[in-house]
PDB file of N, CA and C and ligand atoms in Angstrom:
ATOM      1  N   MET A 252     -27.645  41.461  -3.411  1.00 56.00           N
ATOM      2  CA  MET A 252     -27.880  40.309  -4.498  1.00 56.00           C
ATOM      3  C   MET A 252     -26.409  40.264  -5.108  1.00 56.00           C
ATOM      4  N   ARG A 253     -25.388  41.174  -4.958  1.00 59.00           N
ATOM      5  CA  ARG A 253     -24.285  41.110  -5.488  1.00 59.00           C
ATOM      6  C   ARG A 253     -23.604  40.252  -4.657  1.00 59.00           C
ATOM      7  N   ARG A 254     -23.571  40.290  -3.413  1.00 64.00           N
ATOM      8  CA  ARG A 254     -23.080  39.536  -2.313  1.00 64.00           C
ATOM      9  C   ARG A 254     -23.321  38.013  -2.648  1.00 64.00           C
ATOM     10  N   MET A 255     -24.473  37.661  -2.740  1.00 71.00           N
ATOM     11  CA  MET A 255     -25.021  36.312  -3.129  1.00 71.00           C
ATOM     12  C   MET A 255     -24.074  35.601  -4.255  1.00 71.00           C
ATOM     13  N   PHE A 256     -24.061  36.632  -5.342  1.00 77.00           N
ATOM     14  CA  PHE A 256     -23.408  36.179  -6.477  1.00 77.00           C
ATOM     15  C   PHE A 256     -22.091  35.874  -6.361  1.00 77.00           C
ATOM     16  N   GLY A 257     -21.399  36.762  -5.846  1.00 86.00           N
ATOM     17  CA  GLY A 257     -19.896  36.528  -5.190  1.00 86.00           C
ATOM     18  C   GLY A 257     -19.700  35.220  -4.521  1.00 86.00           C
ATOM     19  N   MET A 258     -20.624  34.954  -3.494  1.00 88.00           N
ATOM     20  CA  MET A 258     -20.721  33.639  -2.729  1.00 88.00           C
ATOM     21  C   MET A 258     -20.627  32.359  -3.746  1.00 88.00           C
ATOM     22  N   ARG A 259     -21.628  32.327  -4.608  1.00 91.00           N
ATOM     23  CA  ARG A 259     -21.916  31.499  -5.419  1.00 91.00           C
ATOM     24  C   ARG A 259     -20.784  31.158  -6.147  1.00 91.00           C
ATOM     25  N   VAL A 260     -19.984  32.423  -6.829  1.00 93.00           N
ATOM     26  CA  VAL A 260     -18.494  32.279  -7.778  1.00 93.00           C
ATOM     27  C   VAL A 260     -17.709  31.412  -6.639  1.00 93.00           C
ATOM     28  N   LEU A 261     -17.658  31.901  -5.774  1.00 94.00           N
ATOM     29  CA  LEU A 261     -16.588  31.230  -4.840  1.00 94.00           C
ATOM     30  C   LEU A 261     -16.865  29.885  -4.451  1.00 94.00           C
ATOM     31  N   ILE A 262     -17.916  29.620  -4.177  1.00 95.00           N
ATOM     32  CA  ILE A 262     -18.348  27.838  -3.944  1.00 95.00           C
ATOM     33  C   ILE A 262     -18.136  27.220  -5.443  1.00 95.00           C
ATOM     34  N   PHE A 263     -18.492  27.710  -6.441  1.00 95.00           N
ATOM     35  CA  PHE A 263     -18.178  27.133  -7.670  1.00 95.00           C
ATOM     36  C   PHE A 263     -16.864  26.895  -7.861  1.00 95.00           C
ATOM     37  N   ILE A 264     -15.957  27.855  -7.660  1.00 96.00           N
ATOM     38  CA  ILE A 264     -14.556  27.553  -7.686  1.00 96.00           C
ATOM     39  C   ILE A 264     -14.078  26.577  -6.747  1.00 96.00           C
ATOM     40  N   LEU A 265     -14.343  26.809  -5.644  1.00 97.00           N
ATOM     41  CA  LEU A 265     -14.166  25.893  -4.614  1.00 97.00           C
ATOM     42  C   LEU A 265     -14.417  24.387  -5.066  1.00 97.00           C
ATOM     43  N   GLY A 266     -15.395  24.262  -5.750  1.00 97.00           N
ATOM     44  CA  GLY A 266     -16.128  22.857  -6.251  1.00 97.00           C
ATOM     45  C   GLY A 266     -15.273  22.640  -7.170  1.00 97.00           C
ATOM     46  N   ILE A 267     -14.774  23.149  -8.161  1.00 97.00           N
ATOM     47  CA  ILE A 267     -13.749  22.807  -9.174  1.00 97.00           C
ATOM     48  C   ILE A 267     -12.407  22.530  -8.640  1.00 97.00           C
ATOM     49  N   ALA A 268     -12.021  23.529  -7.748  1.00 98.00           N
ATOM     50  CA  ALA A 268     -10.797  22.982  -6.890  1.00 98.00           C
ATOM     51  C   ALA A 268     -10.689  21.642  -6.394  1.00 98.00           C
ATOM     52  N   LEU A 269     -11.723  21.224  -5.810  1.00 97.00           N
ATOM     53  CA  LEU A 269     -12.025  20.094  -5.015  1.00 97.00           C
ATOM     54  C   LEU A 269     -12.273  18.745  -5.845  1.00 97.00           C
ATOM     55  N   VAL A 270     -12.767  19.007  -7.100  1.00 98.00           N
ATOM     56  CA  VAL A 270     -12.824  18.106  -8.038  1.00 98.00           C
ATOM     57  C   VAL A 270     -11.456  17.720  -8.792  1.00 98.00           C
ATOM     58  N   VAL A 271     -10.814  18.821  -9.177  1.00 97.00           N
ATOM     59  CA  VAL A 271      -9.419  18.433  -9.433  1.00 97.00           C
ATOM     60  C   VAL A 271      -8.528  17.813  -8.531  1.00 97.00           C
ATOM     61  N   TRP A 272      -8.668  18.393  -7.536  1.00 97.00           N
ATOM     62  CA  TRP A 272      -7.915  17.380  -6.323  1.00 97.00           C
ATOM     63  C   TRP A 272      -8.056  16.078  -6.002  1.00 97.00           C
ATOM     64  N   ILE A 273      -9.425  15.861  -6.113  1.00 96.00           N
ATOM     65  CA  ILE A 273      -9.751  14.372  -6.025  1.00 96.00           C
ATOM     66  C   ILE A 273      -9.241  13.493  -7.255  1.00 96.00           C
ATOM     67  N   LEU A 274      -9.338  14.204  -8.603  1.00 96.00           N
ATOM     68  CA  LEU A 274      -8.994  13.535  -9.916  1.00 96.00           C
ATOM     69  C   LEU A 274      -7.329  13.282  -9.571  1.00 96.00           C
ATOM     70  N   ILE A 275      -6.497  14.227  -9.072  1.00 94.00           N
ATOM     71  CA  ILE A 275      -5.336  14.102  -9.078  1.00 94.00           C
ATOM     72  C   ILE A 275      -4.916  13.163  -7.933  1.00 94.00           C
ATOM     73  N   ARG A 276      -5.768  12.946  -6.955  1.00 94.00           N
ATOM     74  CA  ARG A 276      -5.278  11.824  -5.861  1.00 94.00           C
ATOM     75  C   ARG A 276      -5.638  10.405  -6.464  1.00 94.00           C
ATOM     76  N   LEU A 277      -6.850  10.511  -7.134  1.00 93.00           N
ATOM     77  CA  LEU A 277      -7.233   9.160  -7.926  1.00 93.00           C
ATOM     78  C   LEU A 277      -6.081   8.654  -8.759  1.00 93.00           C
ATOM     79  N   ALA A 278      -5.706   9.710  -9.796  1.00 91.00           N
ATOM     80  CA  ALA A 278      -4.594   9.450 -10.716  1.00 91.00           C
ATOM     81  C   ALA A 278      -3.200   8.763  -9.958  1.00 91.00           C
ATOM     82  N   ARG A 279      -3.050   9.634  -9.052  1.00 88.00           N
ATOM     83  CA  ARG A 279      -1.681   9.230  -8.210  1.00 88.00           C
ATOM     84  C   ARG A 279      -2.083   7.695  -7.576  1.00 88.00           C
ATOM     85  N   GLY A 280      -3.251   7.502  -6.827  1.00 83.00           N
ATOM     86  CA  GLY A 280      -3.652   6.223  -6.063  1.00 83.00           C
ATOM     87  C   GLY A 280      -3.558   5.079  -7.158  1.00 83.00           C
ATOM     88  N   SER A 281      -3.853   5.150  -8.283  1.00 74.00           N
ATOM     89  CA  SER A 281      -4.031   4.082  -9.319  1.00 74.00           C
ATOM     90  C   SER A 281      -2.580   3.689  -9.726  1.00 74.00           C
ATOM     91  N   SER A 282      -1.585   4.929 -10.019  1.00 68.00           N
ATOM     92  CA  SER A 282      -0.283   4.745 -10.156  1.00 68.00           C
ATOM     93  C   SER A 282       0.393   3.829  -9.153  1.00 68.00           C
ATOM     94  N   ILE A 283       0.264   4.116  -7.936  1.00 62.00           N
ATOM     95  CA  ILE A 283       0.768   3.674  -6.768  1.00 62.00           C
ATOM     96  C   ILE A 283       0.403   2.042  -6.936  1.00 62.00           C
ATOM     97  N   ALA A 284      -1.022   1.729  -6.933  1.00 60.00           N
ATOM     98  CA  ALA A 284      -1.574   0.700  -6.516  1.00 60.00           C
ATOM     99  C   ALA A 284      -1.010  -0.442  -7.776  1.00 60.00           C
ATOM    100  N   LYS A 285      -0.611   0.176  -8.574  1.00 60.00           N
ATOM    101  CA  LYS A 285       0.081  -0.984  -9.884  1.00 60.00           C
ATOM    102  C   LYS A 285       1.398  -1.496  -9.392  1.00 60.00           C
ATOM    103  N   LYS A 286       2.165  -0.755  -8.740  1.00 58.00           N
ATOM    104  CA  LYS A 286       3.592  -1.109  -8.574  1.00 58.00           C
ATOM    105  C   LYS A 286       3.787  -2.516  -7.592  1.00 58.00           C
ATOM    106  N   PRO A 287       3.076  -2.309  -6.582  1.00 56.00           N
ATOM    107  CA  PRO A 287       3.387  -3.479  -5.416  1.00 56.00           C
ATOM    108  C   PRO A 287       3.045  -4.688  -5.913  1.00 56.00           C
ATOM    109  N   ASP A 288       2.539  -5.335  -6.999  1.00 55.00           N
ATOM    110  CA  ASP A 288       2.276  -6.419  -7.450  1.00 55.00           C
ATOM    111  C   ASP A 288       3.381  -7.231  -7.578  1.00 55.00           C
ATOM    112  N   LYS A 289       4.680  -6.879  -7.891  1.00 52.00           N
ATOM    113  CA  LYS A 289       5.794  -7.790  -7.970  1.00 52.00           C
ATOM    114  C   LYS A 289       6.310  -8.158  -6.583  1.00 52.00           C
ATOM    115  N   GLN A 290       6.298  -7.022  -5.639  1.00 49.00           N
ATOM    116  CA  GLN A 290       6.614  -7.251  -4.377  1.00 49.00           C
ATOM    117  C   GLN A 290       5.771  -8.430  -3.685  1.00 49.00           C
ATOM    118  N   VAL A 291       4.537  -8.432  -3.902  1.00 54.00           N
ATOM    119  CA  VAL A 291       3.590  -9.526  -3.133  1.00 54.00           C
ATOM    120  C   VAL A 291       3.898 -10.653  -3.566  1.00 54.00           C
ATOM    121  N   ASP A 292       4.471 -11.226  -4.775  1.00 67.00           N
ATOM    122  CA  ASP A 292       4.994 -12.371  -5.312  1.00 67.00           C
ATOM    123  C   ASP A 292       6.266 -12.660  -4.791  1.00 67.00           C
ATOM    124  N   ASP A 293       6.945 -11.937  -4.345  1.00 85.00           N
ATOM    125  CA  ASP A 293       8.371 -11.997  -3.501  1.00 85.00           C
ATOM    126  C   ASP A 293       7.913 -12.562  -1.999  1.00 85.00           C
ATOM    127  N   MET A 294       7.082 -12.489  -1.571  1.00 90.00           N
ATOM    128  CA  MET A 294       6.705 -12.653  -0.249  1.00 90.00           C
ATOM    129  C   MET A 294       6.858 -14.399   0.087  1.00 90.00           C
ATOM    130  N   VAL A 295       7.211 -14.764   1.156  1.00 93.00           N
ATOM    131  CA  VAL A 295       7.197 -16.158   1.233  1.00 93.00           C
ATOM    132  C   VAL A 295       6.776 -16.033   2.719  1.00 93.00           C
ATOM    133  N   ARG A 296       6.021 -17.418   3.106  1.00 94.00           N
ATOM    134  CA  ARG A 296       5.687 -17.645   4.370  1.00 94.00           C
ATOM    135  C   ARG A 296       6.547 -18.472   5.236  1.00 94.00           C
ATOM    136  N   CYS A 297       6.454 -17.834   6.428  1.00 95.00           N
ATOM    137  CA  CYS A 297       7.327 -18.685   7.671  1.00 95.00           C
ATOM    138  C   CYS A 297       6.509 -19.975   7.858  1.00 95.00           C
ATOM    139  N   LYS A 298       7.377 -21.221   7.874  1.00 95.00           N
ATOM    140  CA  LYS A 298       6.826 -22.428   8.092  1.00 95.00           C
ATOM    141  C   LYS A 298       6.409 -22.642   9.469  1.00 95.00           C
ATOM    142  N   HIS A 299       6.957 -21.744  10.377  1.00 95.00           N
ATOM    143  CA  HIS A 299       6.963 -21.881  11.679  1.00 95.00           C
ATOM    144  C   HIS A 299       5.493 -21.390  12.349  1.00 95.00           C
ATOM    145  N   CYS A 300       5.767 -19.986  12.077  1.00 96.00           N
ATOM    146  CA  CYS A 300       4.418 -18.965  12.631  1.00 96.00           C
ATOM    147  C   CYS A 300       3.415 -18.550  11.353  1.00 96.00           C
ATOM    148  N   GLY A 301       3.765 -18.767  10.346  1.00 95.00           N
ATOM    149  CA  GLY A 301       2.893 -18.397   9.128  1.00 95.00           C
ATOM    150  C   GLY A 301       2.933 -16.871   8.637  1.00 95.00           C
ATOM    151  N   VAL A 302       3.930 -16.314   9.281  1.00 94.00           N
ATOM    152  CA  VAL A 302       3.977 -14.842   8.785  1.00 94.00           C
ATOM    153  C   VAL A 302       4.784 -14.792   7.379  1.00 94.00           C
ATOM    154  N   TYR A 303       4.134 -13.767   6.701  1.00 93.00           N
ATOM    155  CA  TYR A 303       4.730 -13.516   5.360  1.00 93.00           C
ATOM    156  C   TYR A 303       5.813 -12.420   5.586  1.00 93.00           C
ATOM    157  N   THR A 304       7.017 -12.832   4.965  1.00 92.00           N
ATOM    158  CA  THR A 304       8.375 -12.195   4.926  1.00 92.00           C
ATOM    159  C   THR A 304       8.639 -11.951   3.476  1.00 92.00           C
ATOM    160  N   PRO A 305       9.463 -10.955   3.225  1.00 92.00           N
ATOM    161  CA  PRO A 305      10.083 -10.677   1.877  1.00 92.00           C
ATOM    162  C   PRO A 305      11.177 -11.655   1.803  1.00 92.00           C
ATOM    163  N   ARG A 306      11.016 -12.234   0.417  1.00 91.00           N
ATOM    164  CA  ARG A 306      11.863 -13.462  -0.082  1.00 91.00           C
ATOM    165  C   ARG A 306      13.503 -13.049   0.510  1.00 91.00           C
ATOM    166  N   GLN A 307      14.045 -11.811   0.357  1.00 89.00           N
ATOM    167  CA  GLN A 307      15.210 -11.229   0.608  1.00 89.00           C
ATOM    168  C   GLN A 307      15.470 -11.276   1.936  1.00 89.00           C
ATOM    169  N   GLN A 308      14.570 -11.293   2.851  1.00 91.00           N
ATOM    170  CA  GLN A 308      14.570 -11.003   4.268  1.00 91.00           C
ATOM    171  C   GLN A 308      14.732 -12.479   5.036  1.00 91.00           C
ATOM    172  N   ALA A 309      13.869 -13.362   4.448  1.00 94.00           N
ATOM    173  CA  ALA A 309      13.659 -14.635   4.911  1.00 94.00           C
ATOM    174  C   ALA A 309      14.712 -15.839   4.948  1.00 94.00           C
ATOM    175  N   LEU A 310      14.479 -16.422   5.967  1.00 95.00           N
ATOM    176  CA  LEU A 310      15.853 -17.594   5.814  1.00 95.00           C
ATOM    177  C   LEU A 310      15.188 -18.923   5.272  1.00 95.00           C
ATOM    178  N   GLN A 311      16.209 -19.182   4.416  1.00 93.00           N
ATOM    179  CA  GLN A 311      15.544 -20.701   3.812  1.00 93.00           C
ATOM    180  C   GLN A 311      16.506 -21.635   4.360  1.00 93.00           C
ATOM    181  N   LYS A 312      15.853 -22.681   4.352  1.00 91.00           N
ATOM    182  CA  LYS A 312      16.199 -24.057   4.742  1.00 91.00           C
ATOM    183  C   LYS A 312      15.657 -25.076   4.073  1.00 91.00           C
ATOM    184  N   GLY A 313      16.398 -25.468   3.075  1.00 91.00           N
ATOM    185  CA  GLY A 313      15.888 -26.335   2.057  1.00 91.00           C
ATOM    186  C   GLY A 313      14.929 -25.724   1.217  1.00 91.00           C
ATOM    187  N   GLU A 314      13.541 -26.133   1.043  1.00 90.00           N
ATOM    188  CA  GLU A 314      12.695 -25.485   0.405  1.00 90.00           C
ATOM    189  C   GLU A 314      11.702 -24.789   1.368  1.00 90.00           C
ATOM    190  N   ARG A 315      11.989 -24.625   2.622  1.00 93.00           N
ATOM    191  CA  ARG A 315      11.246 -24.046   3.548  1.00 93.00           C
ATOM    192  C   ARG A 315      11.905 -22.546   3.769  1.00 93.00           C
ATOM    193  N   TYR A 316      11.241 -21.778   4.331  1.00 95.00           N
ATOM    194  CA  TYR A 316      11.351 -20.449   4.419  1.00 95.00           C
ATOM    195  C   TYR A 316      10.831 -19.990   5.875  1.00 95.00           C
ATOM    196  N   TYR A 317      11.660 -19.222   6.460  1.00 96.00           N
ATOM    197  CA  TYR A 317      11.307 -18.771   7.705  1.00 96.00           C
ATOM    198  C   TYR A 317      11.677 -17.302   8.174  1.00 96.00           C
ATOM    199  N   CYS A 318      10.760 -16.654   8.962  1.00 95.00           N
ATOM    200  CA  CYS A 318      10.960 -15.274   9.084  1.00 95.00           C
ATOM    201  C   CYS A 318      11.981 -14.970   9.867  1.00 95.00           C
ATOM    202  N   SER A 319      12.644 -15.873  10.899  1.00 94.00           N
ATOM    203  CA  SER A 319      13.693 -15.575  11.872  1.00 94.00           C
ATOM    204  C   SER A 319      14.587 -16.738  11.945  1.00 94.00           C
ATOM    205  N   ASP A 320      15.830 -16.750  12.648  1.00 93.00           N
ATOM    206  CA  ASP A 320      16.629 -17.848  12.513  1.00 93.00           C
ATOM    207  C   ASP A 320      16.037 -18.739  13.849  1.00 93.00           C
ATOM    208  N   LYS A 321      15.445 -17.973  14.856  1.00 95.00           N
ATOM    209  CA  LYS A 321      14.864 -18.518  15.673  1.00 95.00           C
ATOM    210  C   LYS A 321      13.616 -19.623  15.260  1.00 95.00           C
ATOM    211  N   HIS A 322      12.810 -19.230  14.497  1.00 95.00           N
ATOM    212  CA  HIS A 322      11.975 -20.042  14.092  1.00 95.00           C
ATOM    213  C   HIS A 322      12.494 -21.247  13.212  1.00 95.00           C
ATOM    214  N   ARG A 323      13.516 -20.793  12.294  1.00 95.00           N
ATOM    215  CA  ARG A 323      14.149 -21.864  11.720  1.00 95.00           C
ATOM    216  C   ARG A 323      14.564 -23.128  12.685  1.00 95.00           C
ATOM    217  N   ASP A 324      15.262 -22.746  13.672  1.00 94.00           N
ATOM    218  CA  ASP A 324      15.627 -23.480  14.801  1.00 94.00           C
ATOM    219  C   ASP A 324      14.775 -24.312  15.457  1.00 94.00           C
ATOM    220  N   GLN A 325      13.626 -23.794  15.803  1.00 92.00           N
ATOM    221  CA  GLN A 325      12.300 -24.282  16.445  1.00 92.00           C
ATOM    222  C   GLN A 325      11.830 -25.164  15.668  1.00 92.00           C
ATOM    223  N   ASP A 326      11.576 -24.980  14.324  1.00 84.00           N
ATOM    224  CA  ASP A 326      10.865 -25.944  13.454  1.00 84.00           C
ATOM    225  C   ASP A 326      11.531 -27.214  13.061  1.00 84.00           C
ATOM    226  N   ARG A 327      11.344 -28.318  13.681  1.00 72.00           N
ATOM    227  CA  ARG A 327      12.368 -29.328  13.261  1.00 72.00           C
ATOM    228  C   ARG A 327      11.367 -30.684  13.181  1.00 72.00           C
TER     229      ARG A 327
HETATM  230 ZN1   ZN B 541       8.206 -17.108  12.148  1.00 80.18          ZN
END
């Protein structure tokens, strides 16, 4: 009987540890998920192939954006 009680306590502690771990993961996940919103706004679409590229890395030609100088030259 004592052995069974010990097992229950162990499972109970493991259960609490699991819940705490899940809560920590959820808390971290929600804080990370809020940040990338600004980066998504800075994505521009390549006029040639349609690939989304960060504005800083994209090549601009007038009002158009391109993922590479190759696509900029091909799209005329
Ligand atoms: Zn492209």
